[in-house]
PDB file of C-alpha atoms in Angstrom:
ATOM      1  CA  UNK A   1     106.799-130.148  71.938  1.00 87.00           C
ATOM      2  CA  UNK A   2     104.903-131.046  68.781  1.00 88.00           C
ATOM      3  CA  UNK A   3     104.379-127.376  67.953  1.00 90.00           C
ATOM      4  CA  UNK A   4     108.066-126.621  68.565  1.00 87.00           C
ATOM      5  CA  UNK A   5     109.091-129.432  66.235  1.00 87.00           C
ATOM      6  CA  UNK A   6     106.582-128.244  63.638  1.00 89.00           C
ATOM      7  CA  UNK A   7     108.021-124.709  63.832  1.00 89.00           C
ATOM      8  CA  UNK A   8     111.570-126.041  63.441  1.00 88.00           C
ATOM      9  CA  UNK A   9     110.556-128.199  60.512  1.00 89.00           C
ATOM     10  CA  UNK A  10     108.667-125.327  58.854  1.00 91.00           C
ATOM     11  CA  UNK A  11     111.734-123.074  58.975  1.00 90.00           C
ATOM     12  CA  UNK A  12     114.162-125.918  58.276  1.00 91.00           C
ATOM     13  CA  UNK A  13     117.096-126.762  60.536  1.00 90.00           C
ATOM     14  CA  UNK A  14     119.657-125.301  58.133  1.00 91.00           C
ATOM     15  CA  UNK A  15     117.759-122.012  58.204  1.00 93.00           C
ATOM     16  CA  UNK A  16     117.355-122.083  61.993  1.00 93.00           C
ATOM     17  CA  UNK A  17     121.088-122.573  62.524  1.00 93.00           C
ATOM     18  CA  UNK A  18     121.941-119.915  59.937  1.00 93.00           C
ATOM     19  CA  UNK A  19     119.536-117.472  61.635  1.00 94.00           C
ATOM     20  CA  UNK A  20     121.149-118.134  65.027  1.00 95.00           C
ATOM     21  CA  UNK A  21     124.618-117.596  63.517  1.00 94.00           C
ATOM     22  CA  UNK A  22     123.410-114.349  61.904  1.00 95.00           C
ATOM     23  CA  UNK A  23     121.852-113.051  65.142  1.00 96.00           C
ATOM     24  CA  UNK A  24     124.990-113.969  67.082  1.00 96.00           C
ATOM     25  CA  UNK A  25     127.182-112.128  64.558  1.00 95.00           C
ATOM     26  CA  UNK A  26     125.064-108.993  64.981  1.00 96.00           C
ATOM     27  CA  UNK A  27     125.344-109.223  68.764  1.00 97.00           C
ATOM     28  CA  UNK A  28     129.117-109.596  68.510  1.00 97.00           C
ATOM     29  CA  UNK A  29     129.218-106.536  66.227  1.00 96.00           C
ATOM     30  CA  UNK A  30     127.341-104.592  68.928  1.00 97.00           C
ATOM     31  CA  UNK A  31     129.824-105.700  71.604  1.00 97.00           C
ATOM     32  CA  UNK A  32     132.730-104.562  69.422  1.00 96.00           C
ATOM     33  CA  UNK A  33     131.031-101.190  68.854  1.00 97.00           C
ATOM     34  CA  UNK A  34     130.735-100.787  72.634  1.00 98.00           C
ATOM     35  CA  UNK A  35     134.510-101.387  72.883  1.00 97.00           C
ATOM     36  CA  UNK A  36     133.826-104.291  75.228  1.00 98.00           C
ATOM     37  CA  UNK A  37     134.823-107.921  74.904  1.00 96.00           C
ATOM     38  CA  UNK A  38     133.179-111.286  75.032  1.00 97.00           C
ATOM     39  CA  UNK A  39     133.977-113.778  77.760  1.00 96.00           C
ATOM     40  CA  UNK A  40     134.861-116.214  74.942  1.00 94.00           C
ATOM     41  CA  UNK A  41     138.249-114.827  73.944  1.00 90.00           C
ATOM     42  CA  UNK A  42     138.672-116.515  70.560  1.00 92.00           C
ATOM     43  CA  UNK A  43     136.211-116.895  67.688  1.00 91.00           C
ATOM     44  CA  UNK A  44     136.249-120.701  67.812  1.00 91.00           C
ATOM     45  CA  UNK A  45     134.732-120.433  71.328  1.00 93.00           C
ATOM     46  CA  UNK A  46     131.941-118.044  70.294  1.00 94.00           C
ATOM     47  CA  UNK A  47     128.440-119.352  70.775  1.00 94.00           C
ATOM     48  CA  UNK A  48     125.537-118.849  68.408  1.00 95.00           C
ATOM     49  CA  UNK A  49     123.145-119.269  71.354  1.00 95.00           C
ATOM     50  CA  UNK A  50     124.296-116.629  73.840  1.00 96.00           C
ATOM     51  CA  UNK A  51     126.960-113.941  74.155  1.00 97.00           C
ATOM     52  CA  UNK A  52     128.563-113.227  77.540  1.00 97.00           C
ATOM     53  CA  UNK A  53     129.734-109.605  77.612  1.00 98.00           C
ATOM     54  CA  UNK A  54     132.510-108.587  80.011  1.00 98.00           C
ATOM     55  CA  UNK A  55     131.881-105.282  81.796  1.00 98.00           C
ATOM     56  CA  UNK A  56     134.844-102.944  82.404  1.00 98.00           C
ATOM     57  CA  UNK A  57     136.805-103.275  85.643  1.00 96.00           C
ATOM     58  CA  UNK A  58     135.130-101.397  88.473  1.00 97.00           C
ATOM     59  CA  UNK A  59     131.584-102.107  87.237  1.00 98.00           C
ATOM     60  CA  UNK A  60     129.201-104.799  88.404  1.00 98.00           C
ATOM     61  CA  UNK A  61     127.439-106.779  85.694  1.00 98.00           C
ATOM     62  CA  UNK A  62     124.699-107.641  88.213  1.00 98.00           C
ATOM     63  CA  UNK A  63     123.843-103.939  88.328  1.00 98.00           C
ATOM     64  CA  UNK A  64     123.510-103.855  84.511  1.00 98.00           C
ATOM     65  CA  UNK A  65     121.132-106.811  84.744  1.00 98.00           C
ATOM     66  CA  UNK A  66     119.142-105.241  87.591  1.00 98.00           C
ATOM     67  CA  UNK A  67     118.758-101.853  85.866  1.00 98.00           C
ATOM     68  CA  UNK A  68     117.871-103.491  82.536  1.00 98.00           C
ATOM     69  CA  UNK A  69     115.093-105.435  84.239  1.00 98.00           C
ATOM     70  CA  UNK A  70     113.792-102.761  86.616  1.00 98.00           C
ATOM     71  CA  UNK A  71     113.947 -99.816  84.253  1.00 98.00           C
ATOM     72  CA  UNK A  72     113.480-101.377  80.789  1.00 97.00           C
ATOM     73  CA  UNK A  73     111.701-104.676  81.493  1.00 97.00           C
ATOM     74  CA  UNK A  74     114.594-106.494  79.795  1.00 97.00           C
ATOM     75  CA  UNK A  75     115.882-109.815  81.101  1.00 97.00           C
ATOM     76  CA  UNK A  76     119.610-110.331  80.639  1.00 97.00           C
ATOM     77  CA  UNK A  77     121.482-113.406  81.829  1.00 97.00           C
ATOM     78  CA  UNK A  78     123.992-113.379  84.663  1.00 96.00           C
ATOM     79  CA  UNK A  79     127.511-114.698  84.783  1.00 93.00           C
ATOM     80  CA  UNK A  80     127.992-117.753  86.969  1.00 92.00           C
ATOM     81  CA  UNK A  81     130.798-118.957  89.226  1.00 94.00           C
ATOM     82  CA  UNK A  82     134.103-117.231  88.403  1.00 94.00           C
ATOM     83  CA  UNK A  83     132.467-114.683  86.087  1.00 96.00           C
ATOM     84  CA  UNK A  84     129.581-113.716  88.397  1.00 95.00           C
ATOM     85  CA  UNK A  85     129.394-109.925  88.471  1.00 96.00           C
ATOM     86  CA  UNK A  86     131.872-109.688  85.595  1.00 97.00           C
ATOM     87  CA  UNK A  87     129.618-110.561  82.641  1.00 97.00           C
ATOM     88  CA  UNK A  88     126.029-110.256  81.529  1.00 98.00           C
ATOM     89  CA  UNK A  89     124.552-112.421  78.807  1.00 98.00           C
ATOM     90  CA  UNK A  90     122.385-111.650  75.793  1.00 98.00           C
ATOM     91  CA  UNK A  91     120.635-114.689  74.388  1.00 95.00           C
ATOM     92  CA  UNK A  92     120.048-115.045  70.648  1.00 95.00           C
ATOM     93  CA  UNK A  93     118.486-118.485  70.395  1.00 92.00           C
ATOM     94  CA  UNK A  94     114.967-119.597  69.665  1.00 90.00           C
ATOM     95  CA  UNK A  95     111.986-117.872  68.107  1.00 89.00           C
ATOM     96  CA  UNK A  96     113.782-114.543  67.695  1.00 92.00           C
ATOM     97  CA  UNK A  97     114.527-112.158  64.853  1.00 94.00           C
ATOM     98  CA  UNK A  98     116.713-109.109  64.220  1.00 96.00           C
ATOM     99  CA  UNK A  99     114.136-106.574  65.349  1.00 96.00           C
ATOM    100  CA  UNK A 100     113.557-108.384  68.649  1.00 96.00           C
ATOM    101  CA  UNK A 101     117.288-108.595  69.303  1.00 97.00           C
ATOM    102  CA  UNK A 102     117.774-104.913  68.484  1.00 97.00           C
ATOM    103  CA  UNK A 103     115.510-104.188  71.466  1.00 97.00           C
ATOM    104  CA  UNK A 104     117.759-106.249  73.736  1.00 97.00           C
ATOM    105  CA  UNK A 105     120.892-104.559  72.387  1.00 98.00           C
ATOM    106  CA  UNK A 106     119.345-101.095  72.875  1.00 98.00           C
ATOM    107  CA  UNK A 107     118.190-101.993  76.381  1.00 98.00           C
ATOM    108  CA  UNK A 108     121.627-103.313  77.323  1.00 98.00           C
ATOM    109  CA  UNK A 109     123.197-100.085  76.022  1.00 98.00           C
ATOM    110  CA  UNK A 110     120.810 -97.949  78.070  1.00 98.00           C
ATOM    111  CA  UNK A 111     121.332-100.016  81.230  1.00 98.00           C
ATOM    112  CA  UNK A 112     125.121 -99.823  80.842  1.00 98.00           C
ATOM    113  CA  UNK A 113     124.942 -96.052  80.306  1.00 98.00           C
ATOM    114  CA  UNK A 114     122.655 -95.710  83.341  1.00 98.00           C
ATOM    115  CA  UNK A 115     125.293 -97.208  85.634  1.00 98.00           C
ATOM    116  CA  UNK A 116     128.120 -95.191  84.071  1.00 98.00           C
ATOM    117  CA  UNK A 117     129.716 -97.649  81.657  1.00 98.00           C
ATOM    118  CA  UNK A 118     131.051 -95.469  78.833  1.00 97.00           C
ATOM    119  CA  UNK A 119     129.085 -96.700  75.831  1.00 97.00           C
ATOM    120  CA  UNK A 120     127.836 -94.443  73.065  1.00 97.00           C
ATOM    121  CA  UNK A 121     124.079 -94.909  72.882  1.00 97.00           C
ATOM    122  CA  UNK A 122     123.060 -96.339  69.548  1.00 97.00           C
ATOM    123  CA  UNK A 123     126.519 -97.645  68.691  1.00 97.00           C
ATOM    124  CA  UNK A 124     125.713-101.316  69.240  1.00 97.00           C
ATOM    125  CA  UNK A 125     122.328-100.995  67.580  1.00 98.00           C
ATOM    126  CA  UNK A 126     123.921 -99.348  64.542  1.00 97.00           C
ATOM    127  CA  UNK A 127     126.641-101.998  64.328  1.00 97.00           C
ATOM    128  CA  UNK A 128     124.102-104.843  64.444  1.00 97.00           C
ATOM    129  CA  UNK A 129     121.867-103.099  61.908  1.00 96.00           C
ATOM    130  CA  UNK A 130     124.816-102.553  59.593  1.00 95.00           C
ATOM    131  CA  UNK A 131     125.695-106.222  59.695  1.00 94.00           C
ATOM    132  CA  UNK A 132     122.102-107.415  59.362  1.00 94.00           C
ATOM    133  CA  UNK A 133     121.485-105.082  56.401  1.00 91.00           C
ATOM    134  CA  UNK A 134     123.857-107.316  54.413  1.00 82.00           C
ATOM    135  CA  UNK A 135     122.416-110.326  52.589  1.00 74.00           C
ATOM    136  CA  UNK A 136     121.879-113.249  54.961  1.00 60.00           C
ATOM    137  CA  UNK A 137     124.316-115.491  53.117  1.00 47.00           C
ATOM    138  CA  UNK A 138     127.154-113.114  53.982  1.00 50.00           C
ATOM    139  CA  UNK A 139     126.701-113.351  57.768  1.00 48.00           C
ATOM    140  CA  UNK A 140     125.851-117.004  58.374  1.00 48.00           C
ATOM    141  CA  UNK A 141     128.278-119.687  59.499  1.00 47.00           C
ATOM    142  CA  UNK A 142     127.751-122.506  56.988  1.00 49.00           C
ATOM    143  CA  UNK A 143     130.697-124.644  58.112  1.00 51.00           C
ATOM    144  CA  UNK A 144     129.684-124.472  61.753  1.00 48.00           C
ATOM    145  CA  UNK A 145     126.048-125.047  60.863  1.00 48.00           C
ATOM    146  CA  UNK A 146     126.868-128.028  58.678  1.00 53.00           C
ATOM    147  CA  UNK A 147     129.035-129.573  61.406  1.00 53.00           C
ATOM    148  CA  UNK A 148     126.204-129.257  63.913  1.00 46.00           C
ATOM    149  CA  UNK A 149     123.672-130.652  61.468  1.00 49.00           C
ATOM    150  CA  UNK A 150     126.005-133.590  60.773  1.00 51.00           C
ATOM    151  CA  UNK A 151     126.222-134.343  64.498  1.00 43.00           C
ATOM    152  CA  UNK A 152     122.453-134.223  64.886  1.00 42.00           C
ATOM    153  CA  UNK A 153     121.917-136.380  61.837  1.00 47.00           C
ATOM    154  CA  UNK A 154     124.588-138.904  62.777  1.00 47.00           C
ATOM    155  CA  UNK A 155     123.581-139.358  66.400  1.00 42.00           C
ATOM    156  CA  UNK A 156     120.515-137.523  67.611  1.00 45.00           C
ATOM    157  CA  UNK A 157     117.945-138.308  64.946  1.00 43.00           C
ATOM    158  CA  UNK A 158     119.201-141.838  64.285  1.00 42.00           C
ATOM    159  CA  UNK A 159     119.201-142.606  68.016  1.00 45.00           C
ATOM    160  CA  UNK A 160     115.709-141.186  68.470  1.00 41.00           C
ATOM    161  CA  UNK A 161     114.495-143.130  65.456  1.00 41.00           C
ATOM    162  CA  UNK A 162     116.165-146.308  66.774  1.00 44.00           C
ATOM    163  CA  UNK A 163     114.424-145.969  70.137  1.00 46.00           C
ATOM    164  CA  UNK A 164     111.123-145.177  68.449  1.00 43.00           C
ATOM    165  CA  UNK A 165     110.809-141.754  70.073  1.00 42.00           C
ATOM    166  CA  UNK A 166     110.740-139.904  66.759  1.00 38.00           C
ATOM    167  CA  UNK A 167     109.927-140.795  63.185  1.00 40.00           C
ATOM    168  CA  UNK A 168     110.989-138.823  60.133  1.00 37.00           C
ATOM    169  CA  UNK A 169     108.259-138.335  57.559  1.00 35.00           C
ATOM    170  CA  UNK A 170     107.937-136.220  54.434  1.00 34.00           C
ATOM    171  CA  UNK A 171     105.274-133.558  54.351  1.00 35.00           C
ATOM    172  CA  UNK A 172     104.357-129.898  54.530  1.00 35.00           C
ATOM    173  CA  UNK A 173     102.592-129.518  57.871  1.00 37.00           C
ATOM    174  CA  UNK A 174     104.054-132.218  60.073  1.00 39.00           C
ATOM    175  CA  UNK A 175     100.745-134.084  60.250  1.00 38.00           C
ATOM    176  CA  UNK A 176     100.562-137.752  59.255  1.00 37.00           C
ATOM    177  CA  UNK A 177      97.930-136.863  56.634  1.00 38.00           C
ATOM    178  CA  UNK A 178     100.462-134.577  54.944  1.00 37.00           C
ATOM    179  CA  UNK A 179     103.218-137.182  54.921  1.00 36.00           C
ATOM    180  CA  UNK A 180     103.329-137.442  51.133  1.00 36.00           C
ATOM    181  CA  UNK A 181     102.410-133.910  50.062  1.00 35.00           C
ATOM    182  CA  UNK A 182     104.846-131.461  48.569  1.00 37.00           C
ATOM    183  CA  UNK A 183     105.131-127.689  48.596  1.00 38.00           C
ATOM    184  CA  UNK A 184     106.594-125.871  45.588  1.00 36.00           C
ATOM    185  CA  UNK A 185     107.840-129.177  44.244  1.00 37.00           C
ATOM    186  CA  UNK A 186     110.066-129.813  47.290  1.00 36.00           C
ATOM    187  CA  UNK A 187     109.192-132.274  50.013  1.00 37.00           C
ATOM    188  CA  UNK A 188     110.102-131.200  53.541  1.00 37.00           C
ATOM    189  CA  UNK A 189     111.395-133.537  56.221  1.00 37.00           C
ATOM    190  CA  UNK A 190     109.279-133.435  59.360  1.00 36.00           C
ATOM    191  CA  UNK A 191     109.887-134.884  62.767  1.00 39.00           C
ATOM    192  CA  UNK A 192     106.773-136.379  64.307  1.00 36.00           C
ATOM    193  CA  UNK A 193     106.805-137.707  67.849  1.00 36.00           C
ATOM    194  CA  UNK A 194     105.397-141.177  68.379  1.00 32.00           C
TER     195      UNK A 194
END
């Protein structure tokens, strides 16, 4: 947990959320290039953590998942409850970058093609690459990111600090000894577990 918090602090929460928004936008571009749709029908329901892709009628999303895993060693998520067999999920959260996600997009394309879903190989990869080739500032979701950060700051961190489970310090490495050091003239906030 300490290492995870140190990694988050090193990248900075604003940057983490912007990266997740950017990766999600690339995944959505791939889905559009496949001429498929997301389970979330409207943009305000889109998630920057995972995209659930609806397979065409007559196809089983579980088969996409099975072929992706068996043939390409790629783990895709399954749809649950009412969407079981109708969607597969591509996650874009965590310690992940564009190149890693391109592998998942390519693998999903190949698995879909293997079971007969009419996707043009390379179309999703090209769409994601085209979006990600733009400057990062053009593909992030600053309003959404800021709203999430505000929620965390207003409840999560304050509550954890109140209960003594986390303390915010200033530093560059997240170690108590670094609590007052600065990097490039800017102090970084660090979360250190008590």
